[in-house]
Short mmCIF file of C-alpha atoms and ligand atoms in Angstrom, two decimals:
data_model
loop_
_atom_site.label_atom_id
_atom_site.label_comp_id
_atom_site.label_asym_id
_atom_site.label_seq_id
_atom_site.Cartn_x
_atom_site.Cartn_y
_atom_site.Cartn_z
CA MET A 13 -0.31 0.04 0.00
CA ARG A 14 1.23 3.46 -0.67
CA ARG A 15 2.01 5.51 2.40
CA VAL A 16 3.31 8.86 2.97
CA GLU A 17 4.13 10.40 6.69
CA ALA A 18 4.36 14.08 7.19
CA SER A 19 5.20 16.24 10.20
CA ALA A 20 5.01 19.60 11.17
CA PRO A 21 5.90 21.77 14.36
CA GLY A 22 4.09 23.21 16.98
CA LYS A 23 4.81 26.77 17.86
CA VAL A 24 4.93 29.26 20.66
CA ILE A 25 3.72 32.96 20.15
CA LEU A 26 6.65 34.55 22.24
CA PHE A 27 4.80 38.00 21.65
CA GLY A 28 1.99 39.56 20.39
CA GLU A 29 -0.91 36.82 20.75
CA HIS A 30 -4.25 38.31 20.47
CA PHE A 31 -3.17 41.88 19.33
CA VAL A 32 -1.94 40.17 16.25
CA VAL A 33 -6.00 39.59 15.36
CA ARG A 34 -6.76 43.24 15.04
CA GLY A 35 -3.51 43.47 12.35
CA TYR A 36 -0.56 44.29 14.71
CA ARG A 37 2.18 42.45 14.80
CA ALA A 38 2.99 38.93 16.73
CA LEU A 39 6.77 37.17 16.93
CA ALA A 40 6.40 33.33 17.08
CA THR A 41 8.69 30.37 16.72
CA ALA A 42 8.38 26.47 15.96
CA ILE A 43 9.14 24.25 18.42
CA GLY A 44 10.70 20.71 19.04
CA LEU A 45 7.26 19.01 19.43
CA ARG A 46 5.73 17.76 16.55
CA ALA A 47 2.50 16.26 15.03
CA ARG A 48 3.18 13.38 12.78
CA VAL A 49 0.12 12.41 10.51
CA ILE A 50 0.07 9.04 8.32
CA VAL A 51 -1.69 8.93 4.99
CA GLU A 52 -1.91 5.25 3.33
CA GLU A 53 -3.77 3.92 0.61
CA SER A 54 -6.90 2.05 1.40
CA ARG A 55 -9.18 -0.83 -0.44
CA GLY A 56 -11.91 0.15 1.97
CA GLY A 57 -14.06 2.63 -0.35
CA SER A 58 -14.08 5.38 2.92
CA ILE A 59 -11.69 7.44 4.57
CA ARG A 60 -10.74 6.15 8.01
CA PHE A 61 -9.53 8.79 10.89
CA ILE A 62 -7.43 6.89 13.63
CA SER A 63 -6.16 9.05 16.61
CA PRO A 64 -4.37 6.58 19.21
CA ASN A 65 -3.93 9.62 21.23
CA LEU A 66 -7.44 10.25 21.70
CA LYS A 67 -8.33 6.68 21.50
CA LEU A 68 -10.96 7.41 18.75
CA GLU A 69 -11.49 5.88 15.24
CA GLU A 70 -14.22 6.63 12.62
CA SER A 71 -14.61 6.14 8.70
CA ILE A 72 -16.69 8.30 6.65
CA SER A 73 -17.77 8.25 3.09
CA LEU A 74 -15.89 9.53 0.03
CA ASN A 75 -18.53 12.33 -0.41
CA LEU A 76 -17.07 14.05 2.92
CA GLU A 77 -19.90 13.94 5.29
CA ASN A 78 -18.94 15.63 8.73
CA PRO A 79 -17.58 13.09 11.00
CA ILE A 80 -19.38 12.42 14.28
CA HIS A 81 -16.39 13.45 16.26
CA ARG A 82 -15.37 16.93 15.54
CA GLU A 83 -11.69 16.21 16.14
CA PHE A 84 -11.57 14.81 12.63
CA GLU A 85 -13.99 17.85 11.03
CA VAL A 86 -10.81 19.48 10.09
CA TYR A 87 -9.68 16.98 7.80
CA THR A 88 -12.78 16.91 6.07
CA ALA A 89 -12.49 20.85 5.86
CA ILE A 90 -9.29 20.25 4.14
CA LEU A 91 -10.59 17.38 1.72
CA ARG A 92 -13.36 19.68 0.51
CA SER A 93 -10.93 22.44 -0.17
CA LEU A 94 -8.38 19.88 -2.25
CA LYS A 95 -11.43 18.79 -3.79
CA SER A 96 -12.50 22.26 -5.09
CA ARG A 97 -9.05 22.43 -6.46
CA GLY A 98 -9.34 19.47 -8.41
CA TYR A 99 -7.88 16.69 -6.30
CA THR A 100 -9.88 13.40 -6.31
CA ILE A 101 -10.76 11.90 -2.92
CA ILE A 102 -9.21 8.30 -2.98
CA PRO A 103 -10.03 5.83 -0.34
CA HIS A 104 -7.38 6.20 2.79
CA ASN A 105 -6.66 5.83 6.48
CA VAL A 106 -5.04 8.70 8.12
CA ILE A 107 -3.11 8.30 11.34
CA ILE A 108 -3.14 11.08 13.86
CA ASP A 109 0.23 10.95 16.26
CA SER A 110 1.33 14.40 18.32
CA ASP A 111 3.38 15.51 20.87
CA ILE A 112 1.77 18.60 20.95
CA PRO A 113 -0.80 18.78 23.69
CA LEU A 114 -4.31 19.55 22.72
CA SER A 115 -5.82 23.03 22.90
CA ALA A 116 -3.11 24.28 24.94
CA GLY A 117 -2.16 27.45 22.90
CA LEU A 118 0.85 25.23 20.89
CA GLY A 119 -0.58 25.11 17.79
CA SER A 120 -1.68 21.27 17.58
CA SER A 121 -4.51 21.98 15.14
CA ALA A 122 -2.35 24.18 12.87
CA SER A 123 0.10 21.50 12.57
CA THR A 124 -2.13 18.35 12.04
CA SER A 125 -3.92 20.39 9.33
CA VAL A 126 -0.60 21.35 7.85
CA ALA A 127 1.15 17.48 8.28
CA TYR A 128 -2.03 16.18 6.50
CA THR A 129 -2.64 18.66 3.65
CA LEU A 130 1.09 17.79 2.96
CA ALA A 131 0.53 13.84 3.59
CA TYR A 132 -2.38 13.59 1.44
CA THR A 133 -1.67 16.01 -1.77
CA THR A 134 1.94 14.11 -1.84
CA LEU A 135 0.26 10.55 -1.93
CA HIS A 136 -1.63 12.16 -4.95
CA ASP A 137 1.40 12.88 -6.65
CA SER A 138 0.68 16.47 -6.84
CA PRO A 139 2.41 18.02 -3.67
CA LEU A 140 0.81 21.71 -3.23
CA ARG A 141 3.21 24.98 -3.41
CA GLU A 142 3.70 26.82 -0.20
CA ASP A 143 1.26 29.24 -0.76
CA GLU A 144 -1.26 26.76 -1.68
CA LEU A 145 -0.45 24.33 1.59
CA LEU A 146 -0.98 27.44 3.80
CA GLU A 147 -4.54 28.04 2.06
CA VAL A 148 -5.84 24.56 2.20
CA SER A 149 -4.54 23.93 5.73
CA LEU A 150 -6.15 27.21 7.26
CA GLU A 151 -9.45 25.98 5.86
CA GLY A 152 -9.08 23.22 8.62
CA GLU A 153 -7.60 25.42 11.07
CA LYS A 154 -11.18 27.86 10.43
CA ILE A 155 -13.13 24.52 12.08
CA ALA A 156 -10.86 24.56 15.27
CA HIS A 157 -10.48 28.21 15.70
CA GLY A 158 -13.21 30.51 13.87
CA LYS A 159 -11.00 33.44 12.98
CA PRO A 160 -7.49 32.58 13.16
CA SER A 161 -5.15 35.15 12.36
CA GLY A 162 -2.96 32.56 10.32
CA ILE A 163 -0.12 32.72 12.92
CA ASP A 164 -0.16 29.12 13.58
CA VAL A 165 -0.27 27.67 10.04
CA ASN A 166 2.00 29.99 8.62
CA ILE A 167 4.83 28.83 11.30
CA ALA A 168 3.50 24.94 11.08
CA VAL A 169 4.56 25.33 7.43
CA SER A 170 7.57 27.42 7.14
CA GLY A 171 9.08 26.37 10.95
CA GLY A 172 12.01 28.89 12.01
CA THR A 173 11.14 31.98 13.91
CA ILE A 174 8.66 34.92 12.22
CA VAL A 175 7.09 37.91 12.30
CA TYR A 176 3.30 37.65 11.54
CA LYS A 177 1.23 40.43 10.67
CA ARG A 178 -2.43 39.39 9.18
CA GLY A 179 -2.75 39.77 5.36
CA GLU A 180 1.16 40.08 5.00
CA LYS A 181 3.51 37.75 3.96
CA PRO A 182 5.90 36.76 7.30
CA ILE A 183 8.93 37.99 8.21
CA ARG A 184 11.61 35.32 8.71
CA ILE A 185 14.16 36.05 11.57
CA ALA A 186 16.97 34.35 10.50
CA ASP A 187 19.88 32.84 13.46
CA VAL A 188 18.05 33.17 16.58
CA ASN A 189 18.15 31.10 19.35
CA ILE A 190 18.26 30.75 23.04
CA PRO A 191 21.79 30.81 24.23
CA ARG A 192 23.67 28.40 26.02
CA GLY A 193 23.11 28.20 29.66
CA TYR A 194 19.38 29.51 29.20
CA SER A 195 16.05 27.52 28.53
CA LEU A 196 12.85 28.22 27.14
CA LEU A 197 10.37 26.08 29.58
CA ILE A 198 7.09 25.40 28.55
CA ILE A 199 4.19 24.67 31.45
CA ASP A 200 0.89 23.30 30.42
CA SER A 201 -1.63 24.36 33.00
CA GLY A 202 -3.70 21.53 32.13
CA ILE A 203 -6.88 23.90 31.65
CA LYS A 204 -8.47 23.36 28.16
CA ARG A 205 -10.08 26.34 26.66
CA SER A 206 -11.38 27.45 23.69
CA THR A 207 -9.42 29.85 21.35
CA ARG A 208 -11.97 30.87 19.45
CA ASP A 209 -14.35 32.40 22.75
CA ALA A 210 -11.07 34.22 23.80
CA VAL A 211 -10.59 35.65 20.78
CA GLU A 212 -14.41 36.38 20.35
CA TYR A 213 -14.30 38.29 23.83
CA VAL A 214 -11.35 40.17 23.20
CA LEU A 215 -12.74 41.42 20.33
CA ARG A 216 -15.83 42.59 21.55
CA LEU A 217 -13.91 44.14 24.45
CA SER A 218 -11.41 46.01 22.50
CA GLY A 219 -14.21 47.03 19.99
CA ASP A 220 -16.35 48.60 23.04
CA TYR A 221 -12.98 50.55 24.44
CA TRP A 222 -10.65 51.02 21.65
CA SER A 223 -9.84 54.41 22.65
CA ILE A 224 -8.06 52.74 25.66
CA MET A 225 -7.35 49.60 24.16
CA GLU A 226 -5.02 51.40 20.92
CA TYR A 227 -2.48 52.29 23.83
CA ILE A 228 -2.33 48.48 24.66
CA TYR A 229 -2.33 47.36 21.28
CA ARG A 230 0.33 49.89 20.36
CA ALA A 231 2.63 49.02 23.14
CA ALA A 232 2.50 45.31 22.58
CA ASP A 233 3.51 46.12 18.76
CA ALA A 234 6.16 48.14 19.84
CA ILE A 235 7.60 45.26 22.20
CA ILE A 236 8.08 43.50 18.87
CA ASP A 237 11.04 45.51 17.21
CA ASP A 238 12.86 45.73 20.79
CA ALA A 239 12.45 41.55 21.24
CA ILE A 240 13.62 41.02 17.74
CA GLU A 241 17.01 43.05 19.05
CA ALA A 242 17.13 40.98 22.26
CA LEU A 243 16.85 37.58 20.19
CA ARG A 244 19.52 38.32 17.65
CA ALA A 245 21.77 39.81 20.67
CA GLY A 246 20.75 36.67 22.90
CA ASP A 247 19.89 39.01 25.07
CA MET A 248 17.90 36.66 27.62
CA ARG A 249 17.27 39.41 30.26
CA ARG A 250 16.11 41.78 27.97
CA LEU A 251 13.68 39.38 26.07
CA SER A 252 12.86 38.11 29.60
CA THR A 253 11.46 41.79 30.73
CA LEU A 254 9.71 42.21 27.78
CA MET A 255 7.97 38.84 28.45
CA ASN A 256 6.67 40.14 31.78
CA ILE A 257 5.21 43.38 30.29
CA ASN A 258 3.50 41.31 27.39
CA HIS A 259 2.13 39.47 30.34
CA GLY A 260 0.64 42.29 31.84
CA LEU A 261 -0.68 43.64 28.83
CA LEU A 262 -2.46 40.36 28.43
CA SER A 263 -3.90 40.34 31.50
CA SER A 264 -4.97 43.87 30.98
CA ILE A 265 -7.15 42.54 27.76
CA GLY A 266 -8.81 39.84 30.40
CA VAL A 267 -6.92 36.93 29.18
CA SER A 268 -4.90 35.34 31.97
CA ARG A 269 -6.61 33.62 34.88
CA LEU A 270 -5.47 32.86 38.48
CA GLU A 271 -3.89 29.51 37.59
CA LEU A 272 -1.84 31.16 35.26
CA ASP A 273 -0.85 34.27 37.10
CA MET A 274 -0.03 31.84 40.14
CA ILE A 275 2.29 29.74 37.65
CA VAL A 276 3.94 33.00 36.53
CA ASN A 277 4.59 34.46 39.71
CA SER A 278 6.09 31.27 40.95
CA LEU A 279 8.31 30.96 38.45
CA ARG A 280 9.63 34.64 38.92
CA GLU A 281 9.83 33.81 42.17
CA SER A 282 11.66 31.02 41.73
CA GLY A 283 14.34 32.86 39.64
CA ALA A 284 13.06 32.67 36.14
CA LEU A 285 14.17 35.57 33.92
CA GLY A 286 10.54 36.29 32.49
CA ALA A 287 7.24 34.38 32.10
CA LYS A 288 4.23 35.04 30.41
CA LEU A 289 1.10 33.08 29.28
CA THR A 290 1.43 32.36 25.32
CA GLY A 291 -1.63 31.66 23.02
CA ALA A 292 -5.23 32.47 23.53
CA GLY A 293 -5.24 32.53 27.28
CA TRP A 294 -7.59 31.61 30.06
CA GLY A 295 -5.55 28.34 30.45
CA GLY A 296 -3.00 26.58 27.92
CA CYS A 297 0.72 27.54 28.71
CA VAL A 298 2.72 29.62 30.30
CA ILE A 299 6.41 30.12 28.60
CA ALA A 300 9.40 31.04 30.72
CA ILE A 301 13.36 31.91 30.20
CA ILE A 302 15.30 30.56 32.79
CA GLU A 303 18.95 29.83 33.79
CA ASP A 304 19.79 26.51 33.35
CA ASN A 305 21.56 25.86 36.81
CA ILE A 306 18.31 26.44 38.48
CA ILE A 307 16.05 24.20 36.37
CA ASP A 308 15.79 21.41 38.78
CA SER A 309 14.73 23.67 41.61
CA ILE A 310 12.40 25.66 38.99
CA THR A 311 10.42 22.10 37.95
CA SER A 312 10.69 20.47 41.21
CA ARG A 313 8.15 23.71 42.03
CA LEU A 314 5.77 22.69 39.24
CA LEU A 315 5.39 19.08 39.88
CA LYS A 316 1.77 19.46 39.09
CA TYR A 317 2.04 20.58 35.47
CA LYS A 318 3.44 19.15 32.44
CA VAL A 319 6.62 21.17 31.83
CA TYR A 320 8.54 20.86 28.27
CA ARG A 321 11.97 22.36 27.80
CA THR A 322 12.35 22.42 24.19
CA LEU A 323 14.39 24.13 21.48
CA ILE A 324 12.89 27.27 19.29
CA ASN A 325 13.38 27.41 15.79
CA ALA A 326 12.58 24.01 14.95
CA SER A 327 12.28 22.94 11.19
CA GLY A 328 8.83 23.37 9.45
CA ALA A 329 6.52 20.93 7.48
CA ARG A 330 8.07 17.71 5.61
CA VAL A 331 7.62 14.59 4.10
CA ASP A 332 9.29 12.35 6.77
CA TYR A 333 9.04 8.88 5.45
CA SER A 334 7.21 7.60 2.13
CA THR A 335 6.94 4.36 -0.24
CA LEU A 336 6.47 6.74 -3.37
O1 LIG B 24 -3.76 29.51 21.73
P1 LIG B 24 -4.03 29.14 20.15
O2 LIG B 24 -2.51 28.28 19.71
O3 LIG B 24 -4.78 29.02 19.55
O4 LIG B 24 -3.31 30.68 19.84
C1 LIG B 24 -4.03 31.94 19.58
C2 LIG B 24 -3.21 33.12 19.20
C3 LIG B 24 -4.37 34.15 18.75
O5 LIG B 24 -3.13 35.05 18.68
C4 LIG B 24 -4.90 34.54 20.37
C5 LIG B 24 -5.42 33.85 17.75
C6 LIG B 24 -4.96 33.89 16.38
O6 LIG B 24 -5.76 33.45 15.63
O7 LIG B 24 -3.95 34.46 16.24
#
Protein backbone atom coordinates (compact mmCIF):
# COMPACT_ATOMS: atom_id res chain seq x y z
CA MET A 1 0.00 0.00 0.00
CA ARG A 2 1.23 3.50 -0.84
CA ARG A 3 1.93 5.46 2.29
CA VAL A 4 3.26 8.92 3.23
CA GLU A 5 4.19 10.21 6.65
CA ALA A 6 4.50 13.98 7.14
CA SER A 7 5.09 16.14 10.18
CA ALA A 8 4.84 19.79 11.18
CA PRO A 9 6.05 21.64 14.28
CA GLY A 10 4.02 23.18 17.09
CA LYS A 11 4.74 26.76 18.03
CA VAL A 12 4.87 29.21 20.84
CA ILE A 13 3.86 32.81 20.42
CA LEU A 14 6.68 34.66 22.14
CA PHE A 15 4.93 38.05 21.82
CA GLY A 16 1.77 39.57 20.42
CA GLU A 17 -1.02 36.96 20.69
CA HIS A 18 -4.50 38.49 20.45
CA PHE A 19 -3.04 41.82 19.32
CA VAL A 20 -2.23 40.05 16.05
CA VAL A 21 -5.93 39.39 15.40
CA ARG A 22 -6.48 43.16 14.90
CA GLY A 23 -3.57 43.51 12.51
CA TYR A 24 -0.68 44.23 14.93
CA ARG A 25 2.50 42.15 14.87
CA ALA A 26 3.32 38.93 16.70
CA LEU A 27 6.56 37.00 17.05
CA ALA A 28 6.33 33.22 17.02
CA THR A 29 8.78 30.36 16.90
CA ALA A 30 8.51 26.70 15.93
CA ILE A 31 9.25 24.28 18.77
CA GLY A 32 10.61 20.75 18.98
CA LEU A 33 7.20 19.14 19.59
CA ARG A 34 5.67 17.90 16.31
CA ALA A 35 2.43 16.47 14.92
CA ARG A 36 2.84 13.48 12.61
CA VAL A 37 0.19 12.28 10.19
CA ILE A 38 0.35 9.05 8.19
CA VAL A 39 -1.83 8.81 5.10
CA GLU A 40 -2.08 5.37 3.47
CA GLU A 41 -4.15 4.24 0.52
CA SER A 42 -6.81 1.72 1.41
CA ARG A 43 -9.25 -0.57 -0.36
CA GLY A 44 -12.09 0.10 2.06
CA GLY A 45 -13.96 2.61 -0.12
CA SER A 46 -13.97 5.08 2.77
CA ILE A 47 -11.77 7.47 4.70
CA ARG A 48 -10.79 6.15 8.10
CA PHE A 49 -9.48 8.48 10.81
CA ILE A 50 -7.47 6.94 13.63
CA SER A 51 -6.19 8.88 16.64
CA PRO A 52 -4.47 6.52 19.12
CA ASN A 53 -3.81 9.46 21.49
CA LEU A 54 -7.49 10.41 21.69
CA LYS A 55 -8.56 6.75 21.46
CA LEU A 56 -10.91 7.71 18.60
CA GLU A 57 -11.59 6.01 15.28
CA GLU A 58 -14.18 6.78 12.65
CA SER A 59 -14.86 6.12 8.96
CA ILE A 60 -16.67 8.45 6.60
CA SER A 61 -17.69 7.93 2.97
CA LEU A 62 -15.92 9.56 0.04
CA ASN A 63 -18.80 12.07 -0.13
CA LEU A 64 -17.14 13.86 2.79
CA GLU A 65 -20.07 14.12 5.18
CA ASN A 66 -19.19 15.60 8.57
CA PRO A 67 -17.70 13.05 10.94
CA ILE A 68 -19.42 12.40 14.27
CA HIS A 69 -16.25 13.28 16.17
CA ARG A 70 -15.60 17.01 15.88
CA GLU A 71 -11.86 16.34 16.18
CA PHE A 72 -11.89 14.92 12.65
CA GLU A 73 -13.84 17.76 11.01
CA VAL A 74 -10.62 19.63 10.16
CA TYR A 75 -9.65 16.83 7.79
CA THR A 76 -12.95 16.82 5.91
CA ALA A 77 -12.70 20.63 5.56
CA ILE A 78 -9.24 20.16 4.07
CA LEU A 79 -10.46 17.44 1.70
CA ARG A 80 -13.35 19.65 0.55
CA SER A 81 -10.89 22.43 -0.17
CA LEU A 82 -8.65 20.02 -2.10
CA LYS A 83 -11.63 18.69 -4.03
CA SER A 84 -12.54 22.23 -5.11
CA ARG A 85 -8.97 22.51 -6.44
CA GLY A 86 -9.44 19.42 -8.61
CA TYR A 87 -8.05 16.70 -6.35
CA THR A 88 -9.89 13.38 -6.42
CA ILE A 89 -10.85 11.94 -3.06
CA ILE A 90 -9.37 8.47 -2.72
CA PRO A 91 -10.05 5.89 -0.01
CA HIS A 92 -7.37 6.20 2.65
CA ASN A 93 -6.51 5.81 6.31
CA VAL A 94 -5.35 8.81 8.34
CA ILE A 95 -3.33 8.05 11.45
CA ILE A 96 -2.71 11.06 13.65
CA ASP A 97 0.02 11.08 16.26
CA SER A 98 1.19 14.22 18.01
CA ASP A 99 3.56 15.29 20.78
CA ILE A 100 1.69 18.59 21.04
CA PRO A 101 -0.91 18.86 23.81
CA LEU A 102 -4.41 19.77 22.58
CA SER A 103 -6.10 23.13 23.21
CA ALA A 104 -3.02 24.35 25.03
CA GLY A 105 -1.93 27.20 22.75
CA LEU A 106 0.90 25.27 21.10
CA GLY A 107 -0.66 25.08 17.65
CA SER A 108 -1.68 21.43 17.68
CA SER A 109 -4.61 21.82 15.26
CA ALA A 110 -2.57 23.84 12.76
CA SER A 111 0.29 21.33 12.84
CA THR A 112 -1.98 18.35 12.22
CA SER A 113 -3.82 20.28 9.45
CA VAL A 114 -0.54 21.11 7.71
CA ALA A 115 0.94 17.61 8.16
CA TYR A 116 -2.25 16.00 6.80
CA THR A 117 -2.49 18.35 3.80
CA LEU A 118 1.16 17.73 2.94
CA ALA A 119 0.82 13.94 3.35
CA TYR A 120 -2.41 13.65 1.32
CA THR A 121 -1.25 15.80 -1.59
CA THR A 122 2.11 13.99 -1.67
CA LEU A 123 0.29 10.63 -1.81
CA HIS A 124 -1.75 12.13 -4.62
CA ASP A 125 1.50 12.79 -6.55
CA SER A 126 0.66 16.50 -6.71
CA PRO A 127 2.12 18.23 -3.65
CA LEU A 128 1.05 21.83 -3.20
CA ARG A 129 3.23 24.91 -3.44
CA GLU A 130 3.96 26.49 -0.03
CA ASP A 131 1.32 29.23 -0.49
CA GLU A 132 -1.31 26.65 -1.48
CA LEU A 133 -0.38 24.41 1.45
CA LEU A 134 -1.03 27.42 3.68
CA GLU A 135 -4.39 28.24 2.12
CA VAL A 136 -5.72 24.69 2.26
CA SER A 137 -4.48 24.04 5.82
CA LEU A 138 -6.14 27.28 6.90
CA GLU A 139 -9.50 25.76 5.90
CA GLY A 140 -8.90 23.09 8.56
CA GLU A 141 -7.77 25.68 11.08
CA LYS A 142 -10.98 27.70 10.57
CA ILE A 143 -12.93 24.71 11.87
CA ALA A 144 -10.83 24.64 15.02
CA HIS A 145 -10.44 28.39 15.58
CA GLY A 146 -13.22 30.37 13.94
CA LYS A 147 -11.25 33.46 12.87
CA PRO A 148 -7.60 32.42 13.01
CA SER A 149 -5.02 35.11 12.32
CA GLY A 150 -3.08 32.48 10.36
CA ILE A 151 0.01 32.63 12.57
CA ASP A 152 -0.16 28.96 13.62
CA VAL A 153 -0.49 27.62 10.10
CA ASN A 154 2.29 29.87 8.83
CA ILE A 155 4.75 28.71 11.44
CA ALA A 156 3.72 25.06 11.01
CA VAL A 157 4.52 25.35 7.29
CA SER A 158 7.72 27.39 7.43
CA GLY A 159 9.15 26.49 10.83
CA GLY A 160 11.80 28.91 12.15
CA THR A 161 10.95 32.18 13.86
CA ILE A 162 8.65 34.69 12.23
CA VAL A 163 7.18 38.12 12.67
CA TYR A 164 3.60 37.79 11.59
CA LYS A 165 1.17 40.49 10.57
CA ARG A 166 -2.23 39.59 9.23
CA GLY A 167 -2.46 39.83 5.46
CA GLU A 168 1.29 40.27 4.99
CA LYS A 169 3.98 37.78 4.11
CA PRO A 170 5.65 36.67 7.38
CA ILE A 171 9.17 37.97 7.94
CA ARG A 172 11.59 35.22 8.82
CA ILE A 173 14.04 36.11 11.59
CA ALA A 174 17.19 34.16 10.79
CA ASP A 175 19.83 32.85 13.18
CA VAL A 176 18.01 33.28 16.46
CA ASN A 177 18.47 30.92 19.32
CA ILE A 178 18.37 30.65 23.06
CA PRO A 179 22.03 31.03 24.06
CA ARG A 180 23.87 28.33 25.95
CA GLY A 181 23.13 28.40 29.67
CA TYR A 182 19.46 29.40 29.23
CA SER A 183 16.32 27.42 28.42
CA LEU A 184 12.81 28.06 27.28
CA LEU A 185 10.34 26.17 29.44
CA ILE A 186 6.71 25.55 28.50
CA ILE A 187 4.41 24.84 31.42
CA ASP A 188 1.01 23.40 30.53
CA SER A 189 -1.61 24.46 33.08
CA GLY A 190 -3.75 21.54 31.87
CA ILE A 191 -6.73 23.89 31.61
CA LYS A 192 -8.40 23.41 28.23
CA ARG A 193 -10.05 26.43 26.69
CA SER A 194 -11.43 27.57 23.40
CA THR A 195 -9.27 29.92 21.35
CA ARG A 196 -12.39 30.92 19.47
CA ASP A 197 -14.17 32.12 22.65
CA ALA A 198 -11.13 34.00 23.94
CA VAL A 199 -10.60 35.72 20.59
CA GLU A 200 -14.26 36.73 20.41
CA TYR A 201 -14.13 38.09 23.97
CA VAL A 202 -11.06 40.22 23.26
CA LEU A 203 -12.47 41.49 19.97
CA ARG A 204 -15.62 42.61 21.73
CA LEU A 205 -13.76 44.22 24.66
CA SER A 206 -11.27 46.00 22.43
CA GLY A 207 -14.06 47.19 20.13
CA ASP A 208 -16.06 48.58 23.06
CA TYR A 209 -13.07 50.35 24.64
CA TRP A 210 -10.94 51.11 21.60
CA SER A 211 -9.95 54.63 22.64
CA ILE A 212 -8.13 53.03 25.60
CA MET A 213 -7.27 49.71 24.05
CA GLU A 214 -5.44 51.25 21.14
CA TYR A 215 -2.57 52.19 23.50
CA ILE A 216 -2.33 48.62 24.77
CA TYR A 217 -2.27 47.26 21.22
CA ARG A 218 0.38 49.79 20.21
CA ALA A 219 2.48 48.96 23.29
CA ALA A 220 2.31 45.27 22.39
CA ASP A 221 3.41 46.08 18.85
CA ALA A 222 6.33 48.19 20.09
CA ILE A 223 7.60 45.21 22.10
CA ILE A 224 8.19 43.29 18.87
CA ASP A 225 11.07 45.51 17.63
CA ASP A 226 12.85 45.29 20.98
CA ALA A 227 12.25 41.55 21.18
CA ILE A 228 13.81 40.92 17.76
CA GLU A 229 16.88 42.89 18.79
CA ALA A 230 17.13 41.06 22.11
CA LEU A 231 16.77 37.65 20.39
CA ARG A 232 19.40 38.51 17.78
CA ALA A 233 21.79 39.74 20.46
CA GLY A 234 21.07 36.72 22.69
CA ASP A 235 20.09 39.18 25.44
CA MET A 236 17.89 36.90 27.54
CA ARG A 237 17.45 39.41 30.37
CA ARG A 238 15.96 41.99 28.05
CA LEU A 239 13.84 39.38 26.26
CA SER A 240 12.54 38.15 29.61
CA THR A 241 11.60 41.63 30.80
CA LEU A 242 9.68 42.11 27.56
CA MET A 243 7.87 38.84 28.26
CA ASN A 244 6.88 40.11 31.70
CA ILE A 245 5.55 43.33 30.18
CA ASN A 246 3.63 41.38 27.50
CA HIS A 247 2.03 39.21 30.18
CA GLY A 248 0.82 42.37 31.92
CA LEU A 249 -0.74 43.61 28.69
CA LEU A 250 -2.48 40.25 28.17
CA SER A 251 -3.81 40.42 31.74
CA SER A 252 -5.17 43.88 31.02
CA ILE A 253 -7.25 42.54 28.13
CA GLY A 254 -8.65 39.83 30.35
CA VAL A 255 -7.08 36.62 29.01
CA SER A 256 -5.04 35.57 32.02
CA ARG A 257 -6.57 33.80 35.01
CA LEU A 258 -5.64 32.99 38.58
CA GLU A 259 -3.94 29.68 37.79
CA LEU A 260 -1.83 31.21 35.01
CA ASP A 261 -0.86 34.19 37.16
CA MET A 262 0.10 31.78 39.95
CA ILE A 263 2.37 29.84 37.59
CA VAL A 264 3.89 33.07 36.22
CA ASN A 265 4.49 34.49 39.70
CA SER A 266 5.83 31.24 41.10
CA LEU A 267 8.28 31.02 38.19
CA ARG A 268 9.48 34.58 38.69
CA GLU A 269 9.81 34.16 42.46
CA SER A 270 11.88 31.04 42.00
CA GLY A 271 14.31 32.81 39.70
CA ALA A 272 12.90 32.69 36.16
CA LEU A 273 14.09 35.74 34.25
CA GLY A 274 10.70 36.19 32.63
CA ALA A 275 7.37 34.43 32.18
CA LYS A 276 4.14 35.01 30.28
CA LEU A 277 1.09 33.15 29.10
CA THR A 278 1.28 32.07 25.48
CA GLY A 279 -1.54 31.67 22.97
CA ALA A 280 -5.16 32.44 23.59
CA GLY A 281 -4.99 32.42 27.42
CA TRP A 282 -7.71 31.48 29.97
CA GLY A 283 -5.74 28.25 30.28
CA GLY A 284 -3.18 26.54 28.12
CA CYS A 285 0.50 27.27 28.61
CA VAL A 286 2.95 29.65 30.22
CA ILE A 287 6.44 30.13 28.79
CA ALA A 288 9.49 31.14 30.79
CA ILE A 289 13.15 31.88 30.24
CA ILE A 290 15.36 30.44 32.93
CA GLU A 291 19.03 29.91 33.60
CA ASP A 292 19.92 26.25 33.30
CA ASN A 293 21.49 26.09 36.78
CA ILE A 294 18.07 26.52 38.40
CA ILE A 295 16.08 24.17 36.15
CA ASP A 296 15.82 21.45 38.80
CA SER A 297 14.69 23.78 41.57
CA ILE A 298 12.13 25.38 39.26
CA THR A 299 10.68 22.13 37.92
CA SER A 300 10.46 20.71 41.46
CA ARG A 301 8.02 23.56 42.24
CA LEU A 302 5.89 22.73 39.22
CA LEU A 303 5.31 19.01 39.78
CA LYS A 304 1.58 19.49 39.28
CA TYR A 305 2.10 20.50 35.67
CA LYS A 306 3.51 19.01 32.51
CA VAL A 307 6.71 20.91 31.74
CA TYR A 308 8.47 20.86 28.36
CA ARG A 309 12.03 22.06 27.82
CA THR A 310 12.24 22.54 24.11
CA LEU A 311 14.28 24.06 21.34
CA ILE A 312 13.05 27.02 19.34
CA ASN A 313 13.43 27.76 15.62
CA ALA A 314 12.57 24.13 14.71
CA SER A 315 12.21 23.02 11.10
CA GLY A 316 8.93 23.37 9.20
CA ALA A 317 6.56 20.88 7.57
CA ARG A 318 8.24 17.96 5.84
CA VAL A 319 7.66 14.50 4.46
CA ASP A 320 9.44 12.17 6.87
CA TYR A 321 8.81 8.87 5.10
CA SER A 322 7.17 7.66 1.92
CA THR A 323 6.82 4.46 -0.08
CA LEU A 324 6.29 6.35 -3.35
O1 LIG B 1 -3.71 29.50 21.71
P1 LIG B 1 -3.58 29.31 20.27
O2 LIG B 1 -2.43 28.50 19.83
O3 LIG B 1 -4.85 28.84 19.69
O4 LIG B 1 -3.20 30.74 19.65
C1 LIG B 1 -4.13 31.74 19.54
C2 LIG B 1 -3.44 33.01 19.16
C3 LIG B 1 -4.40 34.15 19.03
O5 LIG B 1 -3.62 35.30 18.70
C4 LIG B 1 -5.12 34.41 20.32
C5 LIG B 1 -5.43 33.90 17.93
C6 LIG B 1 -4.87 33.88 16.54
O6 LIG B 1 -5.56 33.33 15.66
O7 LIG B 1 -3.78 34.43 16.29
